Short mmCIF file of C-alpha atoms in Angstrom, two decimals:
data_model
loop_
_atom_site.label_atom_id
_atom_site.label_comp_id
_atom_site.label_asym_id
_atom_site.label_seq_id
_atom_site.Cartn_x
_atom_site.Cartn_y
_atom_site.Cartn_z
CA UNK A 1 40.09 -18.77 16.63
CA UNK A 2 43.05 -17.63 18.01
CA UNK A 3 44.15 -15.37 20.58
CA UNK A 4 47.28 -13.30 21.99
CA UNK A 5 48.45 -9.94 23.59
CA UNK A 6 50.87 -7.45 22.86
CA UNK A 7 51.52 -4.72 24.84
CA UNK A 8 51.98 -1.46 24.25
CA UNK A 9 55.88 -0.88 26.45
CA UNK A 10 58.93 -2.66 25.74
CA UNK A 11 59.79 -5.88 27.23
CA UNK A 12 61.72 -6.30 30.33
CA UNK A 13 65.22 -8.62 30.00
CA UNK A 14 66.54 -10.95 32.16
CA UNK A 15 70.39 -8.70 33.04
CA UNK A 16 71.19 -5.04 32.56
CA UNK A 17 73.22 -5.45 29.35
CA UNK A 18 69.85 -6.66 27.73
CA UNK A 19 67.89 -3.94 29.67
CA UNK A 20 70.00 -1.39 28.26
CA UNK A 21 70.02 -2.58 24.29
CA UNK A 22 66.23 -3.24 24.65
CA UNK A 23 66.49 0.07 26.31
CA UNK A 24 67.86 1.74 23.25
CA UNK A 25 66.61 -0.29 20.72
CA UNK A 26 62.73 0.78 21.82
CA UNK A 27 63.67 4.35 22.44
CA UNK A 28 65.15 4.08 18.74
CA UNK A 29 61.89 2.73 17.38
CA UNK A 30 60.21 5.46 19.41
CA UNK A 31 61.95 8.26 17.47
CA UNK A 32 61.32 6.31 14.15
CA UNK A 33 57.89 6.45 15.35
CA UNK A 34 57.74 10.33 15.01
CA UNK A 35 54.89 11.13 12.27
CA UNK A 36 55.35 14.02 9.75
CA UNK A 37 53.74 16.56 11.88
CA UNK A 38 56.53 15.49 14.91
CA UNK A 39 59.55 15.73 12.73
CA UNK A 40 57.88 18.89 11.31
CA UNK A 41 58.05 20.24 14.83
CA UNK A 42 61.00 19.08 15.95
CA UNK A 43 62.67 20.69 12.58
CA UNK A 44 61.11 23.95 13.32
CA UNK A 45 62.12 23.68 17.03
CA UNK A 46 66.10 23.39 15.81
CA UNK A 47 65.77 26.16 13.43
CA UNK A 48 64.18 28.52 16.09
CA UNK A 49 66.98 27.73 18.12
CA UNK A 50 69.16 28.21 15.41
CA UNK A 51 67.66 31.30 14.60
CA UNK A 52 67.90 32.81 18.00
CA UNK A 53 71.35 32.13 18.47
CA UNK A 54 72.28 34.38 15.19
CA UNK A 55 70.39 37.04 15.88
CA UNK A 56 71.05 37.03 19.61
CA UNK A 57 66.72 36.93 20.14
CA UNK A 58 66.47 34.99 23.10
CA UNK A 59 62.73 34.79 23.24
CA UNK A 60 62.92 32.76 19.84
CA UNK A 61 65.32 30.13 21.55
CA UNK A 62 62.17 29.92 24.15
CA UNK A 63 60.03 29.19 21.17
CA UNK A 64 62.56 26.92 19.74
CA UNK A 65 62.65 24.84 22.63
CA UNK A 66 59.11 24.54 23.32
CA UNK A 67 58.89 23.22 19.32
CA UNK A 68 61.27 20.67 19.62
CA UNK A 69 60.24 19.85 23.23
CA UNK A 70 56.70 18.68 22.42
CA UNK A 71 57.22 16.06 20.20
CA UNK A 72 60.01 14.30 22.06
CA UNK A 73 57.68 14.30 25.15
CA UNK A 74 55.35 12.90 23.23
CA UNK A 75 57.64 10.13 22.31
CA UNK A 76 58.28 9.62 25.61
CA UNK A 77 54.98 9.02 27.23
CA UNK A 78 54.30 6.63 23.94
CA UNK A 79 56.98 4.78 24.96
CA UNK A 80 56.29 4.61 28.63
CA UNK A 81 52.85 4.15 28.44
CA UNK A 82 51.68 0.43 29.28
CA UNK A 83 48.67 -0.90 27.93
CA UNK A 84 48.00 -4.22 27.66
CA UNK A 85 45.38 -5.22 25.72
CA UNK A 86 44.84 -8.73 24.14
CA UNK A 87 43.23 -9.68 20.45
CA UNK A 88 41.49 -12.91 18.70
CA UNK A 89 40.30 -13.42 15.93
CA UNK A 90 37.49 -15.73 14.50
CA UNK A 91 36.71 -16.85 10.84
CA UNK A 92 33.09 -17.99 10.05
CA UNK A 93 33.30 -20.05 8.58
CA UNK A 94 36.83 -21.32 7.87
CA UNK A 95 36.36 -23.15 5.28
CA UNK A 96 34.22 -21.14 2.61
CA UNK A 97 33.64 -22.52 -1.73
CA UNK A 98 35.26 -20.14 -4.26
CA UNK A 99 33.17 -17.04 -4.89
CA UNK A 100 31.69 -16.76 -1.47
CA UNK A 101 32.19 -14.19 1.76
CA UNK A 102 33.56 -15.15 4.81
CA UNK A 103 33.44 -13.08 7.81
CA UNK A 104 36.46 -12.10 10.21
CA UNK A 105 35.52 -11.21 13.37
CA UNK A 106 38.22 -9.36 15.77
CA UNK A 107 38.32 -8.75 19.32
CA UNK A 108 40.44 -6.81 21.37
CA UNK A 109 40.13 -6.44 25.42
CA UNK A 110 41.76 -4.23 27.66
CA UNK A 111 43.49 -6.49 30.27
CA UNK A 112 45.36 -3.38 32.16
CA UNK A 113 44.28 -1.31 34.86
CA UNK A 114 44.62 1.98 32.59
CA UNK A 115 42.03 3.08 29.52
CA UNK A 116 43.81 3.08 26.57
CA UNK A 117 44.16 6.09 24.08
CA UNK A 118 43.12 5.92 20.39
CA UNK A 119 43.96 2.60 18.89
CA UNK A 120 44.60 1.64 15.21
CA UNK A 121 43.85 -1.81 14.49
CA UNK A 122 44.84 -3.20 11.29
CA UNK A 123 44.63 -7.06 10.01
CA UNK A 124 46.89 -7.91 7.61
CA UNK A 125 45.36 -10.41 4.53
CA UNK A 126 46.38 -11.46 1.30
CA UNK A 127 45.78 -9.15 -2.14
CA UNK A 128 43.30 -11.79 -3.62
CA UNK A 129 41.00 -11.63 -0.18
CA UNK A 130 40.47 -8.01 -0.70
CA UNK A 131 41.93 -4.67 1.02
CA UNK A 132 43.91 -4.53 3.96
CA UNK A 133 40.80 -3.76 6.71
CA UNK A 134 41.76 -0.86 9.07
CA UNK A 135 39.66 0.21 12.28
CA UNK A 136 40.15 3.02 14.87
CA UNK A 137 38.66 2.18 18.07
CA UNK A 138 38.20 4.90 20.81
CA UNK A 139 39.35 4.85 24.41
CA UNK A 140 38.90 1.30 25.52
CA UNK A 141 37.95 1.34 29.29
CA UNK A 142 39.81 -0.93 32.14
CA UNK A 143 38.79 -4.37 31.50
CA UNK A 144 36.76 -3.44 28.16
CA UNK A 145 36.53 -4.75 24.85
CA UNK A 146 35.82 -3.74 21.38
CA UNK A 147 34.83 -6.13 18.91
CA UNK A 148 34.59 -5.58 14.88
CA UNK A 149 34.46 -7.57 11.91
CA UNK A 150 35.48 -7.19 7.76
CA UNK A 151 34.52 -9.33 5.13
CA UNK A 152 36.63 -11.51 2.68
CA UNK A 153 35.99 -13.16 -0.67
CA UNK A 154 38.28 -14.96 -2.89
CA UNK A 155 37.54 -16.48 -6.32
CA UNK A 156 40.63 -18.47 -6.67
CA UNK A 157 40.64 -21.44 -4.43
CA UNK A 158 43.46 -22.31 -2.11
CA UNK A 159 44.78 -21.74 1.99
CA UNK A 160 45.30 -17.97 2.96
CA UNK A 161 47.03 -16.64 6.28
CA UNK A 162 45.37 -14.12 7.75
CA UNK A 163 46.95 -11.76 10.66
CA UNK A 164 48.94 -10.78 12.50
CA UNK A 165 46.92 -8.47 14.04
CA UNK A 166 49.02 -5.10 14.71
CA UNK A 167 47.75 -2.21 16.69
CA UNK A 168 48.89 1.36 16.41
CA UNK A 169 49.33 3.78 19.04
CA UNK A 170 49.18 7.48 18.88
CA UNK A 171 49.64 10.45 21.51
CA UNK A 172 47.16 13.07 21.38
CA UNK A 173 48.75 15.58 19.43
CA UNK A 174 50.01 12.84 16.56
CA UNK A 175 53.39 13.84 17.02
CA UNK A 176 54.20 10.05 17.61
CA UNK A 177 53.32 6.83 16.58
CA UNK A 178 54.01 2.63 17.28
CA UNK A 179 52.77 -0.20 16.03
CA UNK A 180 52.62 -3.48 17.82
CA UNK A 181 51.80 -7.08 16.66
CA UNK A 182 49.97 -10.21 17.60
CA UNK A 183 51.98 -13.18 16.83
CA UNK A 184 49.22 -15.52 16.63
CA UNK A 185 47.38 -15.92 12.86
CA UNK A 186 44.33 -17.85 11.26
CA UNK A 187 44.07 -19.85 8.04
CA UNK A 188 40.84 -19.28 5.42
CA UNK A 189 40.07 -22.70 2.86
CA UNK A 190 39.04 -21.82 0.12
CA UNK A 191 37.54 -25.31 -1.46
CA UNK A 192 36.68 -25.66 -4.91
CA UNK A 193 33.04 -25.20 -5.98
CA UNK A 194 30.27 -28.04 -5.55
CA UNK A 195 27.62 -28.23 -7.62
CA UNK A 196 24.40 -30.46 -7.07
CA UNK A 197 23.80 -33.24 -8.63
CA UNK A 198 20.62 -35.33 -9.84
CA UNK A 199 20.18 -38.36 -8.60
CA UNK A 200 20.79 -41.20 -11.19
CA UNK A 201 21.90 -44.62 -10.70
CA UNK A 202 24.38 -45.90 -13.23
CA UNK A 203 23.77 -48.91 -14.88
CA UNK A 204 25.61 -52.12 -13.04
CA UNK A 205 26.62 -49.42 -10.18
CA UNK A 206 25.55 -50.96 -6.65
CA UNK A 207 24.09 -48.69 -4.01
CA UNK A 208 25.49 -47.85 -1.18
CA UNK A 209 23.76 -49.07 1.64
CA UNK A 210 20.23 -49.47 0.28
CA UNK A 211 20.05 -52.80 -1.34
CA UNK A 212 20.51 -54.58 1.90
CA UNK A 213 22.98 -56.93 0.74
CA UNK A 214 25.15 -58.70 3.48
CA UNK A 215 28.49 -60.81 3.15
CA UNK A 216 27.74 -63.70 5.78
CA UNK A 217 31.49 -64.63 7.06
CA UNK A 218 29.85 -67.64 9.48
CA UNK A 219 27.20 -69.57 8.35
CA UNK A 220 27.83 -73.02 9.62
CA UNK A 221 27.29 -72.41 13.29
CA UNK A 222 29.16 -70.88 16.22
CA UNK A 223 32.43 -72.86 15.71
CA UNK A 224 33.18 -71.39 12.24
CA UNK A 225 32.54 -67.48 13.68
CA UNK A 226 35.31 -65.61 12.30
CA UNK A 227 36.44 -63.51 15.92
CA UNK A 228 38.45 -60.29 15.39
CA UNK A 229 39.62 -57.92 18.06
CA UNK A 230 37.23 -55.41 19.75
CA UNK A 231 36.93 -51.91 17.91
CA UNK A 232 35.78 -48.50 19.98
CA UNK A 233 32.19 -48.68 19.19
CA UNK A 234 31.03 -52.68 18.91
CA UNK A 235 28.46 -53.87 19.93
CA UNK A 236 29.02 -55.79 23.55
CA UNK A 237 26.58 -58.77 22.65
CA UNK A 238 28.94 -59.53 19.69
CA UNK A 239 31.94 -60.58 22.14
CA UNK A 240 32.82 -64.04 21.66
CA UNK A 241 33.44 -64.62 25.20
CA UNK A 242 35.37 -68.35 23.63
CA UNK A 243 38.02 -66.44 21.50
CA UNK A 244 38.53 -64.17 24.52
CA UNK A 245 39.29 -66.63 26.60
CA UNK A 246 42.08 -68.04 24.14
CA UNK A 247 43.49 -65.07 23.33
CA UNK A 248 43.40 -62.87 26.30
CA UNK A 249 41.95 -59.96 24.86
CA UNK A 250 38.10 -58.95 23.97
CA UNK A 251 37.01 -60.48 20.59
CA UNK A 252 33.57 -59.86 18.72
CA UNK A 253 32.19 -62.25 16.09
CA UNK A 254 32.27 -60.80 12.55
CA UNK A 255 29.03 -62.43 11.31
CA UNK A 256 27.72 -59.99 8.99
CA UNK A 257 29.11 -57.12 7.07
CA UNK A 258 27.35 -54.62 4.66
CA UNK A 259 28.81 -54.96 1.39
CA UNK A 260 29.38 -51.27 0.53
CA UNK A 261 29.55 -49.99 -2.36
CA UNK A 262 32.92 -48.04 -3.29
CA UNK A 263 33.94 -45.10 -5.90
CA UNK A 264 37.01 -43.50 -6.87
CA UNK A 265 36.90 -40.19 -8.07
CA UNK A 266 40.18 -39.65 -10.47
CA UNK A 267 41.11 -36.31 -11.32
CA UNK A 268 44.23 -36.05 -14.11
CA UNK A 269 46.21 -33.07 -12.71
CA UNK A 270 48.48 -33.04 -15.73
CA UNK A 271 50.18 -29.76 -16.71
CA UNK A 272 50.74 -30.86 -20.59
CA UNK A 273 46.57 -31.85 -20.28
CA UNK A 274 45.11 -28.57 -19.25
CA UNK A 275 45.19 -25.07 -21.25
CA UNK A 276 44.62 -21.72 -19.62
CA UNK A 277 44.61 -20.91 -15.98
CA UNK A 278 42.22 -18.65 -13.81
CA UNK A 279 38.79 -19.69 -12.21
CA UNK A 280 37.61 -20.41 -15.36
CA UNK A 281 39.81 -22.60 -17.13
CA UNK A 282 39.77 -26.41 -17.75
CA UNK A 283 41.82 -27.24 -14.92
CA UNK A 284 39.31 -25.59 -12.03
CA UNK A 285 36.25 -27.07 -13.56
CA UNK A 286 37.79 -30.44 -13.67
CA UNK A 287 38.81 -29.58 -10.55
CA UNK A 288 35.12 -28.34 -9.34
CA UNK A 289 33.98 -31.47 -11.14
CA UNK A 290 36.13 -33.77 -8.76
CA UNK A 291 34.94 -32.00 -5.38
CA UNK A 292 31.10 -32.42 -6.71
CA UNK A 293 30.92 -36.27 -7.61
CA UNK A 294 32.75 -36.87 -4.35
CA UNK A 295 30.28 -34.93 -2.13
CA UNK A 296 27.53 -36.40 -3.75
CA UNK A 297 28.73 -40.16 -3.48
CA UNK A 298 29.62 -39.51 -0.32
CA UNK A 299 26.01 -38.20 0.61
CA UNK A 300 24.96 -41.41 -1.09
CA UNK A 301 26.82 -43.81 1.52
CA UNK A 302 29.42 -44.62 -0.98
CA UNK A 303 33.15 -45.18 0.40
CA UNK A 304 35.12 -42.41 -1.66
CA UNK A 305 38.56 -42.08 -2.14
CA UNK A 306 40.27 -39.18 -4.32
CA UNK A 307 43.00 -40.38 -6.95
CA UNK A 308 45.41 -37.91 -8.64
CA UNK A 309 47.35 -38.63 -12.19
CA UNK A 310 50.58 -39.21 -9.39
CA UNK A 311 48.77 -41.89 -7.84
CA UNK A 312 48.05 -39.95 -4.22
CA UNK A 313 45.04 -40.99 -2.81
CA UNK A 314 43.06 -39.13 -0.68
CA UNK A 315 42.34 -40.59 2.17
CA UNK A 316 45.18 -42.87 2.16
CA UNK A 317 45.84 -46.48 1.88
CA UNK A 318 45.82 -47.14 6.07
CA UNK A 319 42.20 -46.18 5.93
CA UNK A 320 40.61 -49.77 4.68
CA UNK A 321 42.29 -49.55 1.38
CA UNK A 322 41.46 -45.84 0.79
CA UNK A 323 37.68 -45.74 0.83
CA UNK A 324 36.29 -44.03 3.26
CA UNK A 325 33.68 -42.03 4.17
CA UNK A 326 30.92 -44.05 6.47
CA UNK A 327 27.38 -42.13 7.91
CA UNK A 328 29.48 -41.24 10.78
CA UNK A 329 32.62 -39.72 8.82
CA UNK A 330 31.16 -39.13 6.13
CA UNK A 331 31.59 -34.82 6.82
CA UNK A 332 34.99 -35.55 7.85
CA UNK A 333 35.71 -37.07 4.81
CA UNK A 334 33.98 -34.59 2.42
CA UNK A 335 36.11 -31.95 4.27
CA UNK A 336 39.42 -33.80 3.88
CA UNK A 337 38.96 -34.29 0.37
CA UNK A 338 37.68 -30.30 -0.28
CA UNK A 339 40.99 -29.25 1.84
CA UNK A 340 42.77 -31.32 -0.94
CA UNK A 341 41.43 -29.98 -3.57
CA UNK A 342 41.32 -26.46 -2.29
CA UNK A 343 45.89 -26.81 -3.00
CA UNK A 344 45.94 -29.39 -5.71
CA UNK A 345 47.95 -28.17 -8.50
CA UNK A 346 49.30 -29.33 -11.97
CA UNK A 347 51.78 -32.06 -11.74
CA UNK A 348 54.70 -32.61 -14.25
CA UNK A 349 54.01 -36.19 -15.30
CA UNK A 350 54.07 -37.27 -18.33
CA UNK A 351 50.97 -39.97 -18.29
CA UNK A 352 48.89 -41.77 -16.32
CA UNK A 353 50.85 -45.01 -15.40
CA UNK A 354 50.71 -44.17 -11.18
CA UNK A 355 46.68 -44.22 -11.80
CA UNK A 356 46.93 -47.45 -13.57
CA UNK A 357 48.90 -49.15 -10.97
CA UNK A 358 47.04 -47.87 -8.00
CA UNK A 359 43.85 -49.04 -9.08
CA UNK A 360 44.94 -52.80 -8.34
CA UNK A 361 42.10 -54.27 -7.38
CA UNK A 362 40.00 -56.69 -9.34
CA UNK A 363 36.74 -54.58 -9.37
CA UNK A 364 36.82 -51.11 -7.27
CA UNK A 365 33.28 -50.24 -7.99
CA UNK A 366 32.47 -46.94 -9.91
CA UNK A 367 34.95 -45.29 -11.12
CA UNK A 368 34.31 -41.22 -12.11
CA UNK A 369 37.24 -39.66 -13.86
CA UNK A 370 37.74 -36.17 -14.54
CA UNK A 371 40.45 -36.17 -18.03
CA UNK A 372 42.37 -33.58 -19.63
CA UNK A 373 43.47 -33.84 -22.91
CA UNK A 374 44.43 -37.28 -24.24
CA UNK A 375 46.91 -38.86 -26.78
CA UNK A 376 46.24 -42.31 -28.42
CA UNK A 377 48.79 -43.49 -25.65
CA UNK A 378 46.95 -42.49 -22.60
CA UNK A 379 43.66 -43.05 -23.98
CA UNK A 380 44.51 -46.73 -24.41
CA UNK A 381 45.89 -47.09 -20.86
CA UNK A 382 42.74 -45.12 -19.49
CA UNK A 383 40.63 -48.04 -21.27
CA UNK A 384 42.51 -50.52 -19.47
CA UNK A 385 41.58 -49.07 -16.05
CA UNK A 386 37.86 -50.24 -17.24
CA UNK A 387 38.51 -53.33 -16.49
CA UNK A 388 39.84 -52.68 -12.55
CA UNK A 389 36.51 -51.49 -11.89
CA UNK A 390 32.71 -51.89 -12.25
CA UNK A 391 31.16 -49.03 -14.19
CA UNK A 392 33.24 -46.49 -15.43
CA UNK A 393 32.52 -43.07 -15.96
CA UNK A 394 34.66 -40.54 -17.92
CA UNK A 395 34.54 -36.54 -18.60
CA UNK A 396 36.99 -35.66 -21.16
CA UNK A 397 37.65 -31.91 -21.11
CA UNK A 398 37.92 -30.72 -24.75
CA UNK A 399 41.46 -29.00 -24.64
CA UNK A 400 40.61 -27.11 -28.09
CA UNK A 401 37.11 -25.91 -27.32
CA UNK A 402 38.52 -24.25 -23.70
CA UNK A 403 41.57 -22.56 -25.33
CA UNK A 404 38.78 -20.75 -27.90
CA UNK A 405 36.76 -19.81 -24.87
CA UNK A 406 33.88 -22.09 -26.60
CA UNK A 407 34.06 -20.41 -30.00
CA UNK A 408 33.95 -22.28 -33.55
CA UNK A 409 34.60 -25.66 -31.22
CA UNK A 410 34.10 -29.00 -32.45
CA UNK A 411 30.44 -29.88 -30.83
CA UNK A 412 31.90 -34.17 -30.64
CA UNK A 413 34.82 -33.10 -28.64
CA UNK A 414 38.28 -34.92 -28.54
CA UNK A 415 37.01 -37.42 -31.15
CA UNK A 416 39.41 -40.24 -31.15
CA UNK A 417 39.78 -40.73 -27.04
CA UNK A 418 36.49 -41.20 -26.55
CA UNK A 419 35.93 -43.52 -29.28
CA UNK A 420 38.65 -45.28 -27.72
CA UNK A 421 37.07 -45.28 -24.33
CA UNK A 422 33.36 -46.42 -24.94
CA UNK A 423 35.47 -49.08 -27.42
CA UNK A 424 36.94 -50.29 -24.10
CA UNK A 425 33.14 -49.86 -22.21
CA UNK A 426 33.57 -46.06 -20.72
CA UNK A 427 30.43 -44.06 -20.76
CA UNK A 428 32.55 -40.87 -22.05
CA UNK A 429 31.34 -37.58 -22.63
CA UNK A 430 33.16 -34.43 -23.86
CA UNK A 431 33.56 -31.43 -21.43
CA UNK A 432 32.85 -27.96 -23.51
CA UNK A 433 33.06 -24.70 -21.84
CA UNK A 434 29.74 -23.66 -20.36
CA UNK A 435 28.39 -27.18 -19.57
CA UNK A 436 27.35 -28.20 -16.07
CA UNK A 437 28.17 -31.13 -14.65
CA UNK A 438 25.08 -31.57 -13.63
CA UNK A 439 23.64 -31.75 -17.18
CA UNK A 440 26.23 -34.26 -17.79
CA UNK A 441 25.35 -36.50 -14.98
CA UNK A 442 21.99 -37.07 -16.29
CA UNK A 443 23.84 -37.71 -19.82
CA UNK A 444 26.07 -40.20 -18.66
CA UNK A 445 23.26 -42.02 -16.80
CA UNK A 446 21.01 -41.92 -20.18
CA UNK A 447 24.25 -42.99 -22.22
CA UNK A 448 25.13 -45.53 -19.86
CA UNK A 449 21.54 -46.91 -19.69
CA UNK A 450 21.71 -46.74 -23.45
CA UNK A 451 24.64 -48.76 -24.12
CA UNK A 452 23.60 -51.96 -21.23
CA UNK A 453 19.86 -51.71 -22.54
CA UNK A 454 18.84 -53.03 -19.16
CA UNK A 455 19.58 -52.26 -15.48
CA UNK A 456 17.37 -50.66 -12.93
CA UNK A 457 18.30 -46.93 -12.26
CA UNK A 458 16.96 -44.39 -9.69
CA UNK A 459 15.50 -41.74 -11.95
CA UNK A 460 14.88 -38.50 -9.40
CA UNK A 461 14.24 -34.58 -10.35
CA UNK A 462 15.44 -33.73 -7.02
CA UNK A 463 18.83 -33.37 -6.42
CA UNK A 464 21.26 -33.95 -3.47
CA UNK A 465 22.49 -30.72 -2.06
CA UNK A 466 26.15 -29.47 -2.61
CA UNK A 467 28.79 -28.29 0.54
CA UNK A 468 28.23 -25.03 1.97
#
C-alpha cells in the first residue's frame, strides 16, 4: 500500500528568484493546460478583436475581449486554486499466479479546507496488465474521500510497476486543464503457475518429518553434551548452565536433532535448451514445473532449495547450506522462491558444469530436475549428479515435440538422454506438450517403484493443494 499527496497549486521556493521561475514555469504549464475548446476561444477572441479594429465596430472588440477573456480566467483560477487531496493505493493481493485477477484499490481524501471540483483520476499500468483505468470523481467534500478500484490480469509472469497516480483538474467551462502526480508507486508479482500434486513417495526418498528419525549428538551422558550458543526461540530447560559458566554466554545442549529430509529442485534455464517463447512454450512449463515440486515439498516438511543451470541457489548458501523452508518458514520460503521464478530468464551458458559443482555434497536427498534439451555431453554430466544425491528425478522437455506444437512428435521423447539417465539410475520421463505434471508425478513414482522393485511409498488420491 502506499500513500502520498499532490496538490493541486504550485510549490512555494525557498528565495524570490525561485518564486519567480516556479512562478513562470506553472503559469506556463497553465497555458499549456488550455483544452481545444480554450484555445478555440481564445482564437476567436483575437480575431474579434482583430476584426473590430478593421472595420472600426467597436462592439465586436467588446465581444472579442470577452472571448479571449474567459479562458485565461479560467486558467487563472486553475492555477490558483489549492486543493490538497492525498491518494493510496492497495493491491490484493500482491502477489497473484499467471492467468489470474488482481484487484487495485485507490483512494483519494480531501485533506483541504475547500471541496474540490471535478477530478480525473487516472493510474498508470503496464500494456500486458490491461488498459490504462480512468475515473471521474465528483466534488469531493472537506475532509472526504472517494475510493474505487480496477482490475488487472496478466498471463505472462514477471514484476510490474503500477502508478503514479495522476489527477486531472478542470474548470467548469473546460477551457483549462492540469494534471498532477503521486510520486509514490506499487509493484504486482506475477509468479509462475502451481499445479497440485498427488501425493507419492519415491522410492529410497526419506520423509520429511514423519518417520521420526533423530540424530542423537550425546549419548554417553552429560559430559559428552555437545553445547552451542542460544538461538531466539530455544527452549530454556536446554541451557547448559556448565558451558555457560565457561564461556560467558547462554549455551543449550544439542541432544537431538530431526534428521530432515532435503530436495533440490533444478531448473536448466538454458537459452540454446528451450524453443519458442510465450506462456506456452517449453521454457514456462519447465518453469511452472519448478514452482510446483517446490510448493509441494515444501508443504511436505522438506528443506527446499532452488538451483539454476548458473549455479544460483535460491535461498542461498548462509541459510544452513541452502535448504530451507521449516513449518514456521515454510510460506516465506514458498514466496521467495515464486518471487524468483516470477523474473527468471534464459541464461547464456553453454552447459551445466555450475549445477554439477554446486551440488557438492555426498548425498543431498531428492533431487527433481526440470531439463531442456540435451546433447550426449550434458546428458553424461547430468548422470553424474545421480550420484550427489539420493533419488533422482528428471523431466526432460522434448525440444522437437514443443517446436511442432505436439504434432507428428516422437511419443519416446529425446531418446538417447534419457537412456543415458536411467543408465546412470534417473527415473526420467519425457515432457510433451499437453502433459501435466501432475500425471507425471504419479509416472515417475510408478517408474521409480518399478525400477527398485521394493520400497514403501505413500500411495494417496488426494492431492496437496497448490499457492493461491
Amino acid at each position: 500500500m502506499t500513500a502520498g499527496g499532490a496538490g493541486m497549486a504550485p510549490g512555494e521556493g525557498d528565495g524570490d528568484d525561485r518564486d519567480g521561475r516556479q512562478d513562470r514555469g506553472g503559469v506556463r504549464a497553465a497555458l499549456a493546460g488550455l483544452t481545444t475548446r480554450g484555445r478555440s476561444f481564445l482564437a476567436a477572441g483575437v480575431a474579434a478583436a482583430v476584426c473590430s479594429y478593421v472595420l472600426g465596430q467597436a462592439d465586436l472588440l467588446r465581444v472579442g475581449l470577452l472571448l479571449a477573456a474567459l479562458p485565461l480566467v479560467c486558467v487563472a483560477v486553475v492555477y490558483r486554486t489549492r486543493y490538497r487531496v492525498a491518494g493510496s493505493r492497495r493491491l490484493s493481493p500482491a502477489r497473484v499466479p499467471a492467468g489470474s485477477e488482481a484487484r487495485v484499490h485507490l483512494r483519494v481524501d480531501n485533506v483541504s479546507r475547500l471541496p474540490t471540483g471535478l477530478l480525473m483520476l487516472q493510474d498508470r499500468v503496464p500494456y500486458v496488465l490491461g488498459p490504462r483505468p480512468r475515473f471521474v470523481l465528483d466534488r469531493v467534500e472537506p475532509g472526504g474521500r472517494r475510493e474505487v478500484s480496477y482490475r488487472v490480469r496478466s498471463d505472462l509472469r514477471g514484476r510490474y510497476p503500477l502508478g503514479p497516480l495522476q489527477l486531472r483538474l478542470n474548470d467548469p467551462f473546460g477551457m483549462c486543464e492540469l494534471t498532477r502526480s503521486f510520486s509514490a508507486y506499487d509493484t504486482l508479482t506475477v509468479v509462475p503457475r502451481v499445479e497440485p500434486l498427488p501425493l507419492v513417495r519415491f522410492t529410497g526418498e526419506a520423509m520429511g518429518y514423519g518417520d521420526g528419525r533423530h540424530r542423537s549428538l550425546a549419548l554417553a551422558g552429560e559430559d559428552d553434551v555437545i553445547p552451542r550458543g542460544y538461538r531466539h526461540g530455544d527452549d530454556l530447560r536446554r541451557v547448559h548452565w556448565r558451558s555457560t559458566a565457561r564461556y560467558g554466554e547462554l549455551m543449550v545442549r544439542r541432544e537431538e536433532q530431526p534428521q530432515r529430509a532435503s530436495c533440490t529442485v533444478l531448473l536448466d534455464t538454458r537459452r540454446i535448451a528451450h524453443q519458442g517463447s510465450g506462456p506456452d512454450s517449453a521454457f514456462e512449463w519447465a518453469v511452472s514445473g519448478a514452482a510446483s515440486a517446490a510448493v509441494h515439498l515444501l508443504e511436505r516438511g522438506y528443506g527446499v532449495r532452488l538451483l539454476t543451470d548458473s549455479g544460483t541457489s535460491v535461498p542461498g548458501p548462509d541459510s544452513g547450506g541452502g535448504f530451507t523452508g521449516s513449518g514456521h518458514d515454510s510460506a516465506d520460503t514458498a514466496g521467495l522462491m515464486l518471487d524468483t521464478l516470477a523474473v527468471v530468464d534464459h541464461s547464456e551458458e553453454a552447459g551445466l558444469a555450475r549445477a554439477y559443482e554446486a551440488l557438492r555434497g555426498g548425498n543431498e536427498g531428492l533431487l527433481v530436475a526440470f531439463l531442456g534439451d540435451l546433447d550426449e555431453e550434458q546428458a553424461t554430466m547430468v548422470g553424474r549428479m545421480r550420484h550427489r544425491t539420493g533419488t533422482a528425478v528428471a523431466f526432460v522437455l522434448d525440444g522437437a515435440a514443443w517446436s511442432r506444437g505436439g504434432r507428428a512428435a516422437d511419443p519416446w521423447g529425446p531418446k538417447e538422454p534419457l537412456r543415458l539417465l536411467r543408465e546412470s539410475g534417473w527415473t526420467a520421463l519425457p515432457v510433451s506438450p499437453g502433459t501435466t505434471l501432475a500425471q507425471l508425478w504419479q509416472q515417475a513414482d510408478a517408474q521409480g517403484g518399478a525400477r527398485a522393485d521394493a520400497g514403501p511409498r505413500l500411495a494417496g488420491g488426494g492431492m496437496t493443494g497448490g499457492w493461491a
